mmCIF file of C-alpha atoms in Angstrom:
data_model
loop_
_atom_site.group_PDB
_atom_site.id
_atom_site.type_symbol
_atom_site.label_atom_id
_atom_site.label_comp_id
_atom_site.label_asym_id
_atom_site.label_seq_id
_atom_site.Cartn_x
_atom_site.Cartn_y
_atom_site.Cartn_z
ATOM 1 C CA UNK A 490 99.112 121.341 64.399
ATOM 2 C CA UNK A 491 96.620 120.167 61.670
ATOM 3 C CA UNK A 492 95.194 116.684 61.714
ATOM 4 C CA UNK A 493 95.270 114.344 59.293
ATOM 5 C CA UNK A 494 91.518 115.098 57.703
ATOM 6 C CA UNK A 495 87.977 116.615 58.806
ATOM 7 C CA UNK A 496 84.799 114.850 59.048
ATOM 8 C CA UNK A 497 83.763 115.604 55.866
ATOM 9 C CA UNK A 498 87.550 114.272 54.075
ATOM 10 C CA UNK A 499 86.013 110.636 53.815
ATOM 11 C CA UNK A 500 89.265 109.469 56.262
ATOM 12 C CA UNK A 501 87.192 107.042 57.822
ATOM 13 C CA UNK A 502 84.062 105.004 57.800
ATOM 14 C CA UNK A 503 81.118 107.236 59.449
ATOM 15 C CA UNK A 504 84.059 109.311 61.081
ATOM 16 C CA UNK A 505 81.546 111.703 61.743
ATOM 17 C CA UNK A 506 80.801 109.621 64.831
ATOM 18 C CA UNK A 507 83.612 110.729 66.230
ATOM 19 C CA UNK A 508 83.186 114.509 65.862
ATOM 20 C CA UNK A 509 79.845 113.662 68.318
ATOM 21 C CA UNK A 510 80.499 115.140 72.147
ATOM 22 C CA UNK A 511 80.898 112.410 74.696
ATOM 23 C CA UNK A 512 78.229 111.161 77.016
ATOM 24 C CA UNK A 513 79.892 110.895 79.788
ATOM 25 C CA UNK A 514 83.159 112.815 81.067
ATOM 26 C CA UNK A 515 85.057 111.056 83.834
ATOM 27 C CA UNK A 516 84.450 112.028 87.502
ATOM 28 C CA UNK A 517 88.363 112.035 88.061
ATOM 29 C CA UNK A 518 91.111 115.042 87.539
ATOM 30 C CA UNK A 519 94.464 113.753 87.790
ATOM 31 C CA UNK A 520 96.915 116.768 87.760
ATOM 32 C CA UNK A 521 99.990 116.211 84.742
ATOM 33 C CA UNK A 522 102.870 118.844 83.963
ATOM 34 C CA UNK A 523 105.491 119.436 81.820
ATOM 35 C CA UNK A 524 107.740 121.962 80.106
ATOM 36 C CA UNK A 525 104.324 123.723 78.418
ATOM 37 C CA UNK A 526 102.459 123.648 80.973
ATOM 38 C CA UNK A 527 100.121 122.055 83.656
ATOM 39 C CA UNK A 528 96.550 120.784 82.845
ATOM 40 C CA UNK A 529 93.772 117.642 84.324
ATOM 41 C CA UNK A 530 93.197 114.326 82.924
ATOM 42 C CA UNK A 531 89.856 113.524 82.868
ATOM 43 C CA UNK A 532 89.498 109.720 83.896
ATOM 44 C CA UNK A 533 87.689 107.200 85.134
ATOM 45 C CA UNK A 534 88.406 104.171 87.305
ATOM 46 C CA UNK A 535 87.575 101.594 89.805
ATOM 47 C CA UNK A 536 89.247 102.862 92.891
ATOM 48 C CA UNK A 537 91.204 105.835 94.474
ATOM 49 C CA UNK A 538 93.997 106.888 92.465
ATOM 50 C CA UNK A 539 95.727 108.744 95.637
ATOM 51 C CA UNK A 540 96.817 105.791 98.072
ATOM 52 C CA UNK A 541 100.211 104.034 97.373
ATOM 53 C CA UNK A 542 99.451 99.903 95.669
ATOM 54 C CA UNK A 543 101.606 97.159 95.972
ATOM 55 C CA UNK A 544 99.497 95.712 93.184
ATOM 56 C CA UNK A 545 98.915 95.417 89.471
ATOM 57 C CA UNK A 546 97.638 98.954 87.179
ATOM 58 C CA UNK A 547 95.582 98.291 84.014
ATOM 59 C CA UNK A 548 95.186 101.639 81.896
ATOM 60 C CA UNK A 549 92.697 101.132 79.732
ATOM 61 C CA UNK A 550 92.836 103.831 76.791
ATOM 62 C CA UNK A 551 89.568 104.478 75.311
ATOM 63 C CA UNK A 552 88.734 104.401 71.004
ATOM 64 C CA UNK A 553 87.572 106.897 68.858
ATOM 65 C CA UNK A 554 84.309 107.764 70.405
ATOM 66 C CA UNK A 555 86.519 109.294 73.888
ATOM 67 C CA UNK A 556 83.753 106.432 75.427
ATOM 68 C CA UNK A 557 86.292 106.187 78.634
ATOM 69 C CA UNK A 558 83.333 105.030 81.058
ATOM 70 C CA UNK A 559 82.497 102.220 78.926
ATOM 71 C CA UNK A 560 85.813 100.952 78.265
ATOM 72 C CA UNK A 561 86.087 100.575 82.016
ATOM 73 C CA UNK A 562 83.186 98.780 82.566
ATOM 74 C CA UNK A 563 84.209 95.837 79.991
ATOM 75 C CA UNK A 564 87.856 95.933 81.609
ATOM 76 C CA UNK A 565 85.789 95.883 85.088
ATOM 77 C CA UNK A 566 84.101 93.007 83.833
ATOM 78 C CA UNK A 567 87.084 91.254 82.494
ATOM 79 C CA UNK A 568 89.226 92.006 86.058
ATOM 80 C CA UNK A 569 86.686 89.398 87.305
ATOM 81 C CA UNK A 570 86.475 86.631 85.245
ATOM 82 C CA UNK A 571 90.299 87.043 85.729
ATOM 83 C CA UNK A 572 89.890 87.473 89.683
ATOM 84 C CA UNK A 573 91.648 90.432 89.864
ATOM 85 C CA UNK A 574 92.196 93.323 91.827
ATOM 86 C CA UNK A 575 94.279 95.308 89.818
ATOM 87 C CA UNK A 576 93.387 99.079 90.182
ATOM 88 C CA UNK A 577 91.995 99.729 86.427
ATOM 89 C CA UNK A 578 92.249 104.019 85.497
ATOM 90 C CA UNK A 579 90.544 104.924 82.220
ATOM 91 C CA UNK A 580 92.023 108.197 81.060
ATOM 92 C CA UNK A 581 90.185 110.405 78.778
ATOM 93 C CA UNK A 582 91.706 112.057 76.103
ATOM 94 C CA UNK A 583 88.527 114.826 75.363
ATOM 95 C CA UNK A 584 88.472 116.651 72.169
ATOM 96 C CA UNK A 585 87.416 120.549 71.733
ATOM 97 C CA UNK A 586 83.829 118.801 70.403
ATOM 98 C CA UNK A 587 83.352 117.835 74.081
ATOM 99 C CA UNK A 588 83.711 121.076 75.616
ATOM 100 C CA UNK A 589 80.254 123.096 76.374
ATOM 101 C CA UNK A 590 80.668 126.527 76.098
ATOM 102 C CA UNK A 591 80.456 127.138 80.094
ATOM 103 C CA UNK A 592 83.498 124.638 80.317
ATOM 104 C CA UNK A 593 85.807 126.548 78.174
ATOM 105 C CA UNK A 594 87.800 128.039 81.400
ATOM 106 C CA UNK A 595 88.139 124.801 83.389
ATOM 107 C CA UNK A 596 91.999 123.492 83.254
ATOM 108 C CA UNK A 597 90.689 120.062 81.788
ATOM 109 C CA UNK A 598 93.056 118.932 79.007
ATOM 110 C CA UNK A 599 91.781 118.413 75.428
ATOM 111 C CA UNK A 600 92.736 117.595 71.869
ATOM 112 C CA UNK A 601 91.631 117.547 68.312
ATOM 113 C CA UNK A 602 89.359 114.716 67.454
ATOM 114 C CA UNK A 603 92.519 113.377 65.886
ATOM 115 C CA UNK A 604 95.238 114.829 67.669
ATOM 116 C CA UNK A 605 95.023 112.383 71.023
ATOM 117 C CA UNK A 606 95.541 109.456 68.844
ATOM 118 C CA UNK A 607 99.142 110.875 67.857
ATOM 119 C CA UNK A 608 101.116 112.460 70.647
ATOM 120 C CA UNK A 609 99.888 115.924 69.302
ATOM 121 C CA UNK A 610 99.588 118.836 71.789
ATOM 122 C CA UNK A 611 96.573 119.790 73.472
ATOM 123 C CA UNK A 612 94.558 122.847 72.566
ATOM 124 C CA UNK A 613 94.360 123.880 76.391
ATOM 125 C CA UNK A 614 95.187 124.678 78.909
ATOM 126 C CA UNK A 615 98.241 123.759 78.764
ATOM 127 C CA UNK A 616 99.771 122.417 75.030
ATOM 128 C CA UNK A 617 100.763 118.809 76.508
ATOM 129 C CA UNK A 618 101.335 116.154 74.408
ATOM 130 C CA UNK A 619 98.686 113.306 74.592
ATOM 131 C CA UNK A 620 102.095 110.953 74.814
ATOM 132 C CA UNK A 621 103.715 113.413 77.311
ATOM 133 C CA UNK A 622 100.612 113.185 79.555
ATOM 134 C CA UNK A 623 100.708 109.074 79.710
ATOM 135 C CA UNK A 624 104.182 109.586 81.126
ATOM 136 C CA UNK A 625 102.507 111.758 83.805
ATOM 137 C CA UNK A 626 100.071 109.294 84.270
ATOM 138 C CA UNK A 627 102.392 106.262 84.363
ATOM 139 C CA UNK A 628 104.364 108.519 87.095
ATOM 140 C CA UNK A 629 101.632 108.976 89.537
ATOM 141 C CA UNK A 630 100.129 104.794 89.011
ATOM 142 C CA UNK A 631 102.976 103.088 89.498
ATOM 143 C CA UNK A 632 102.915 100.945 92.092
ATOM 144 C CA UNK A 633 105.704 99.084 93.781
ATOM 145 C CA UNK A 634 107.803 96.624 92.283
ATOM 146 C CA UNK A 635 107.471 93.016 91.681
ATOM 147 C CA UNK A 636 107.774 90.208 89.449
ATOM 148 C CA UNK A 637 105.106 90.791 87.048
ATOM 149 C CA UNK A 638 104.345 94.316 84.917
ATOM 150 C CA UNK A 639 103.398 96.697 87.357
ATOM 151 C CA UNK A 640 101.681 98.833 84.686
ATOM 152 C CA UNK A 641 99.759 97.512 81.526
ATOM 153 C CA UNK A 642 98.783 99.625 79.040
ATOM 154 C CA UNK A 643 95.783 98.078 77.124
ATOM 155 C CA UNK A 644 94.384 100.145 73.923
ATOM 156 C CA UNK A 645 91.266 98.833 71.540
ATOM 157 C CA UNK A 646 90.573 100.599 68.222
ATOM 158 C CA UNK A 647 92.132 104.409 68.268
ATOM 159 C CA UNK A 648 93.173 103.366 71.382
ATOM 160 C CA UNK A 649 95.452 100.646 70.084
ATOM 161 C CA UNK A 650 96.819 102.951 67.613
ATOM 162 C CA UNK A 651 97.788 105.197 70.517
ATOM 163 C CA UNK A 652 99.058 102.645 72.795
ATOM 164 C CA UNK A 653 101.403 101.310 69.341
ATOM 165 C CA UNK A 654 102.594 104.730 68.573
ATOM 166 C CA UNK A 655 103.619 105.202 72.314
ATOM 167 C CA UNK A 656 105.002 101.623 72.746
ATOM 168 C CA UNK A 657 107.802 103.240 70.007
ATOM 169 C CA UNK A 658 108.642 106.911 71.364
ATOM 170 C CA UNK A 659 106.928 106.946 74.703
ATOM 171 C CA UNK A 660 109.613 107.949 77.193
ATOM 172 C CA UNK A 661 107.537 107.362 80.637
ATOM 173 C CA UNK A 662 107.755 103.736 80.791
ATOM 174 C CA UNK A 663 112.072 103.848 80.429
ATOM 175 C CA UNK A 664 111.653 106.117 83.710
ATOM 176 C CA UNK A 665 109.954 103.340 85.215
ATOM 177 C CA UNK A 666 112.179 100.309 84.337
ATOM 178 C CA UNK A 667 114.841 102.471 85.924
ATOM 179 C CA UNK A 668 112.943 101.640 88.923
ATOM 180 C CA UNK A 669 112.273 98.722 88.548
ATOM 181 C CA UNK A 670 109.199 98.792 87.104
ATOM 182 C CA UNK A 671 107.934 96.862 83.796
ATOM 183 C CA UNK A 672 105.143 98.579 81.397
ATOM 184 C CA UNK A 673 103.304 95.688 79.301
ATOM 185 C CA UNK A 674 101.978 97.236 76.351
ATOM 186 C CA UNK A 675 98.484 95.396 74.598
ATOM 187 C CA UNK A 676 97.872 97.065 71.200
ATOM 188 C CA UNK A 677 93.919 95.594 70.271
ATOM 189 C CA UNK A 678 91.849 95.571 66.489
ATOM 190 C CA UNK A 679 93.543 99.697 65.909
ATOM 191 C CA UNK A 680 93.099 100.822 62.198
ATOM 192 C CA UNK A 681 96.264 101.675 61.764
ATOM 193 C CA UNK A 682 99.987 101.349 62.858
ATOM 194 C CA UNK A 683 103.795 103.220 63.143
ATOM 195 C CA UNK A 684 105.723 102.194 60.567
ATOM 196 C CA UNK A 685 109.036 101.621 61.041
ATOM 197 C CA UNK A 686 110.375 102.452 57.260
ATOM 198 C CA UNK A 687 109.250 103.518 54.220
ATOM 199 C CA UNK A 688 108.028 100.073 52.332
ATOM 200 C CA UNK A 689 104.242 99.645 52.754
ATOM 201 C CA UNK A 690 102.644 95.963 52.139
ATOM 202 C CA UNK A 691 99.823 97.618 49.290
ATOM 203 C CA UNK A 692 100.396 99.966 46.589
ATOM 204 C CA UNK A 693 98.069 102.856 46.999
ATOM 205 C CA UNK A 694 96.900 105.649 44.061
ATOM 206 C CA UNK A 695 98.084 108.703 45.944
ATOM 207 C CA UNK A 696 101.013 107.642 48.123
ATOM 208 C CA UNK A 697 102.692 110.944 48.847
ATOM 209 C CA UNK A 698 101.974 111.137 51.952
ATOM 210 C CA UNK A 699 101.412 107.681 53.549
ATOM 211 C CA UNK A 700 104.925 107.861 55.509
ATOM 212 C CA UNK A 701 103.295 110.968 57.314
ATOM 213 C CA UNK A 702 103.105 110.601 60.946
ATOM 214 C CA UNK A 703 101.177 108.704 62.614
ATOM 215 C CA UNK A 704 101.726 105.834 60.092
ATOM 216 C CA UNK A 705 105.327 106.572 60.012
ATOM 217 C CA UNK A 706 107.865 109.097 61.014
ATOM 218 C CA UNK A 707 107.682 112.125 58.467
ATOM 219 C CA UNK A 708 106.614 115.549 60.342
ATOM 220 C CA UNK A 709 106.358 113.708 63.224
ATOM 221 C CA UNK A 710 105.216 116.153 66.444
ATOM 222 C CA UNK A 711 108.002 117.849 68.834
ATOM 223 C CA UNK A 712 107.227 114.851 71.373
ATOM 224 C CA UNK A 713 108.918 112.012 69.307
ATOM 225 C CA UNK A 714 112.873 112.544 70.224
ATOM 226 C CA UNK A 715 114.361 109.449 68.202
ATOM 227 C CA UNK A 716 114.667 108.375 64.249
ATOM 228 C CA UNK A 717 113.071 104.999 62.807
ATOM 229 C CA UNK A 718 115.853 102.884 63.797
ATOM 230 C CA UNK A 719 116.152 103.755 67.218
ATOM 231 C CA UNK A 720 112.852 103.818 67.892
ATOM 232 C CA UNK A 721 112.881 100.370 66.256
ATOM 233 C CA UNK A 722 115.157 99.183 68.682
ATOM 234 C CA UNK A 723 112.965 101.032 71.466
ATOM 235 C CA UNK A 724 110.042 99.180 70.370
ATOM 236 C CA UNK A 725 111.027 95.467 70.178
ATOM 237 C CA UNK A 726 112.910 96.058 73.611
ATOM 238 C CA UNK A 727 109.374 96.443 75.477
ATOM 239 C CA UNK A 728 106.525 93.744 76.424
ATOM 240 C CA UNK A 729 104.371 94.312 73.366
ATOM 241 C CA UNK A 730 101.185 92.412 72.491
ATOM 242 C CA UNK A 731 99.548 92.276 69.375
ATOM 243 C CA UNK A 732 95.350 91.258 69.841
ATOM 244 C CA UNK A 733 93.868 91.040 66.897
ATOM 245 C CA UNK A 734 89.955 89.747 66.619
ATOM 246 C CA UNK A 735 89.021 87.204 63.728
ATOM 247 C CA UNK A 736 86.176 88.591 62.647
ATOM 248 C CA UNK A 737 87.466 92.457 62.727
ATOM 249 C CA UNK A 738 87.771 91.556 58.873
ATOM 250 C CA UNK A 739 84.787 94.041 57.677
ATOM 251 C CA UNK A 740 86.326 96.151 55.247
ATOM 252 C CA UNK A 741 83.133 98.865 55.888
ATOM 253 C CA UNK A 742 83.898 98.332 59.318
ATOM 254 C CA UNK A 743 82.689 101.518 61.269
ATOM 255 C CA UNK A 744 85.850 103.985 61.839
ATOM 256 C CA UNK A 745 87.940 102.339 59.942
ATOM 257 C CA UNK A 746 90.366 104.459 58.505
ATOM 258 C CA UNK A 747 90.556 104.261 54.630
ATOM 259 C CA UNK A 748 92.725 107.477 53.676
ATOM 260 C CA UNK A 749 95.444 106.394 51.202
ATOM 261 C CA UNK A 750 97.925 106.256 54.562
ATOM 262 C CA UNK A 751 95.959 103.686 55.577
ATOM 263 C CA UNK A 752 94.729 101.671 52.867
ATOM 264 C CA UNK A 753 98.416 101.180 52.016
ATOM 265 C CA UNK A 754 98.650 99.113 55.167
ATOM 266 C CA UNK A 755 96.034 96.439 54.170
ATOM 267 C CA UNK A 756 92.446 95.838 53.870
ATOM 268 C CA UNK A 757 90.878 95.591 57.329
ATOM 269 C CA UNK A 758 91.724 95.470 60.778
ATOM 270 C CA UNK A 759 93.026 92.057 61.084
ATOM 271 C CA UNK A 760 94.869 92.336 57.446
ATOM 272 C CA UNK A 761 96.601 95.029 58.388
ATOM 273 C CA UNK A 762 97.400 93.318 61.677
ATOM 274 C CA UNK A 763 98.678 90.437 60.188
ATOM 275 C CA UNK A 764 100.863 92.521 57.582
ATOM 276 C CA UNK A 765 102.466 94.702 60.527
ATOM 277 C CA UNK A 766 103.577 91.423 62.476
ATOM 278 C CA UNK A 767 105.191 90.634 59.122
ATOM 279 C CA UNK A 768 106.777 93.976 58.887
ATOM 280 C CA UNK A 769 108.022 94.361 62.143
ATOM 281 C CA UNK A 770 109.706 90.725 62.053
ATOM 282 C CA UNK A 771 111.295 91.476 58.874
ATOM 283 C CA UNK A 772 113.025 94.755 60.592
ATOM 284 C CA UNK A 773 114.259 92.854 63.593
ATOM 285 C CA UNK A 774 115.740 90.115 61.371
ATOM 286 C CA UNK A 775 117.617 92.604 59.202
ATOM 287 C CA UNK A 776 118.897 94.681 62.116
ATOM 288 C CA UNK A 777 120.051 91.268 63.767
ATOM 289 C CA UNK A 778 117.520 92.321 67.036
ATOM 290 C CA UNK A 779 115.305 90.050 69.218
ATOM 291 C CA UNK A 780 111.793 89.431 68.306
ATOM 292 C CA UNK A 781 110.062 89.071 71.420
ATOM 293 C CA UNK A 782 106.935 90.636 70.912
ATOM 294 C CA UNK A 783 103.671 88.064 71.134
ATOM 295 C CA UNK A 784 100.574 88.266 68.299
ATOM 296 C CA UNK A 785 97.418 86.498 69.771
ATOM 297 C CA UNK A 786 94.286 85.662 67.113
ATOM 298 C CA UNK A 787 91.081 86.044 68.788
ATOM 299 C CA UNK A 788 88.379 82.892 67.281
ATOM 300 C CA UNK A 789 84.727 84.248 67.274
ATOM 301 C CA UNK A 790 85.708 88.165 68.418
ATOM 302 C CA UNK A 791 85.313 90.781 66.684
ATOM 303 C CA UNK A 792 85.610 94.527 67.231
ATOM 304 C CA UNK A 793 84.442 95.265 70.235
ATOM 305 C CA UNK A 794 86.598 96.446 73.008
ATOM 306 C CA UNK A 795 84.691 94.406 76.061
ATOM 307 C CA UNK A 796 84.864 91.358 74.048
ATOM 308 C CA UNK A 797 88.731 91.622 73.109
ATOM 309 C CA UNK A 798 88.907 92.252 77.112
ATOM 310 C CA UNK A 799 86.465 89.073 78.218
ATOM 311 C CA UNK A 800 88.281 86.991 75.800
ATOM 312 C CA UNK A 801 90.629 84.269 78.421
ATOM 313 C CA UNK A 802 93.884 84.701 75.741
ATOM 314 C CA UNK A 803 93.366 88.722 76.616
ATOM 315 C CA UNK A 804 92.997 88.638 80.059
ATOM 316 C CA UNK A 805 95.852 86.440 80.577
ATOM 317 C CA UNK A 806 98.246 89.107 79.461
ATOM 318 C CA UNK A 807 96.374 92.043 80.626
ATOM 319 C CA UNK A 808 95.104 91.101 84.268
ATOM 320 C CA UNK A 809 97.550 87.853 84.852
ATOM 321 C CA UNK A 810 97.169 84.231 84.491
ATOM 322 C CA UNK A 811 94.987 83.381 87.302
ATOM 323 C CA UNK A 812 91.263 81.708 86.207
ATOM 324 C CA UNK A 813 88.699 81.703 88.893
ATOM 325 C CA UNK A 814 85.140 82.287 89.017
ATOM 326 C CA UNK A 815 83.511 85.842 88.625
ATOM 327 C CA UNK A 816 83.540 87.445 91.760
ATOM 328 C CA UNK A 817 80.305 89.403 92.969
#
């Protein structure tokens, strides 16, 4: 596997950040298997993950920094403005910059810096797919079923493009619904998205390889199983909601990607936001499918993931429409 550039390739905004090990690595091992192999999730969350629930799961997918503990402290914080008690599990996708030499023979999964963000396999122990591990995850959350999701998958940043990219090929949540059981899907502020064909809203300089996966389907990894179209229709047949803050509008915004793949999506954040709704519309209509899917503007928020979480319009999708006062 190679990624898509280095920290020295200028494919993002201070994207040596990124390359920095994590402060914190989640307390939590959840066990995940496929046909390569068997490895741990790191995670973090706000309760036992063992015991069966009868309600709500939030996953909370972290951004480019791997920051997992701090992206479940703003969803912990949103869960009660929103008086909830949904079981919140922040999963943490490490990269090989994490790993301390005297941790190199534990059987905690890990990724490229990049990789994570794309389905890619891990480097070890076992070469899982990032994607094939959220079906593992989504296997062992679920709870039972009932009226609302049982599962939402909320992503901010690199974790939006993550939770996009699996919204189109991920295959976990289709083994849920044939329980039952429905996956929301909250895609927040990412830097980039999947497109769904070849047409890109900006002309770029160097555009030979802005169709490359992750911002569209060209030598795409072994995980993704279906073409454009059907993953199109894959796609706008799931509970998908697009969060996009008004003032993520910096254009020197930090992380944000600004390789030719990207710029050929649009300016900032919320341009390129704005451009995808377009995009994806304009597919649906052509193809004669449902357009379903929900776009929410943010007033006064920015970038930050707690924010996009505190924000009432957020937490009504992601933990429910009940208002009540902050519990202690």
């Amino acid at each position: 596997m190679t990624e898509a550039a280095g920290p020295g390739d200028a494919f993002a905004i201070g994207d040596d950040t990124q390359y920095q090990p994590v402060a914190a690595t989640g307390d939590l091992r959840v066990p995940v298997s496929g046909p390569e192999g068997t490895g741990l999730l790191a995670c973090h969350a706000s309760g036992p993950l063992g015991r069966p629930r009868r309600g709500p799961v939030v996953i909370v997918v972290h951004g480019a920094l791997r920051d997992s503990d701090r992206y479940l402290a703003g969803a912990r914080h949103a869960a009660r403005l929103a008086a909830s008690d949904a079981l919140i599990v922040a999963p943490q996708f490490l990269a090989d910059v994490d790993r301390a030499d005297g941790d190199r023979a534990d059987d905690t999964l890990y990724w490229q810096v990049e990789g994570w963000k794309g389905g890619y396999p891990a480097l070890g122990p076992a070469s899982l797919s990032s994607f094939g591990v959220m079906d593992g995850l989504l296997g062992r959350l679920a709870p039972e079923p009932g009226p609302d999701p049982a599962v939402v998958i909320f992503g901010n940043s690199a974790g939006g493009q993550f939770v996009n990219r699996y919204a189109a090929v991920g295959r976990g949540p289709d083994v849920l619904a044939a329980r039952g059981l429905r996956v929301r899907f909250v895609v927040a502020n990412p830097s980039t998205y999947l497109y769904f064909s070849r047409e890109r809203p900006v002309a770029v300089p160097v555009a030979a390889h802005v169709n490359d996966w992750r911002y569209g389907f060209d030598r795409a990894p072994g995980y993704v199983d279906a073409d454009p179209g059907r993953s199109l229709e894959r796609y706008l047949g799931r509970d998908v909601t697009i969060v996009l803050g008004e003032l993520d509008n910096d254009e020197a915004s930090l992380l944000l990607e600004v390789s030719p793949a990207a710029m050929a999506q649009g300016a900032n954040r919320l341009d390129r936001g704005l451009r995808y709704d377009q995009h994806v519309r304009a597919l649906a209509r052509a193809a004669g499918l449902p357009f379903r899917h929900r776009m929410i503007r943010l007033a006064g928020v920015g970038h930050t993931a707690a924010d996009v979480l505190a924000a009432e319009r957020t937490r009504e999708i992601v933990f429910g429409g009940r208002r009540g006062q902050p519990r202690a």
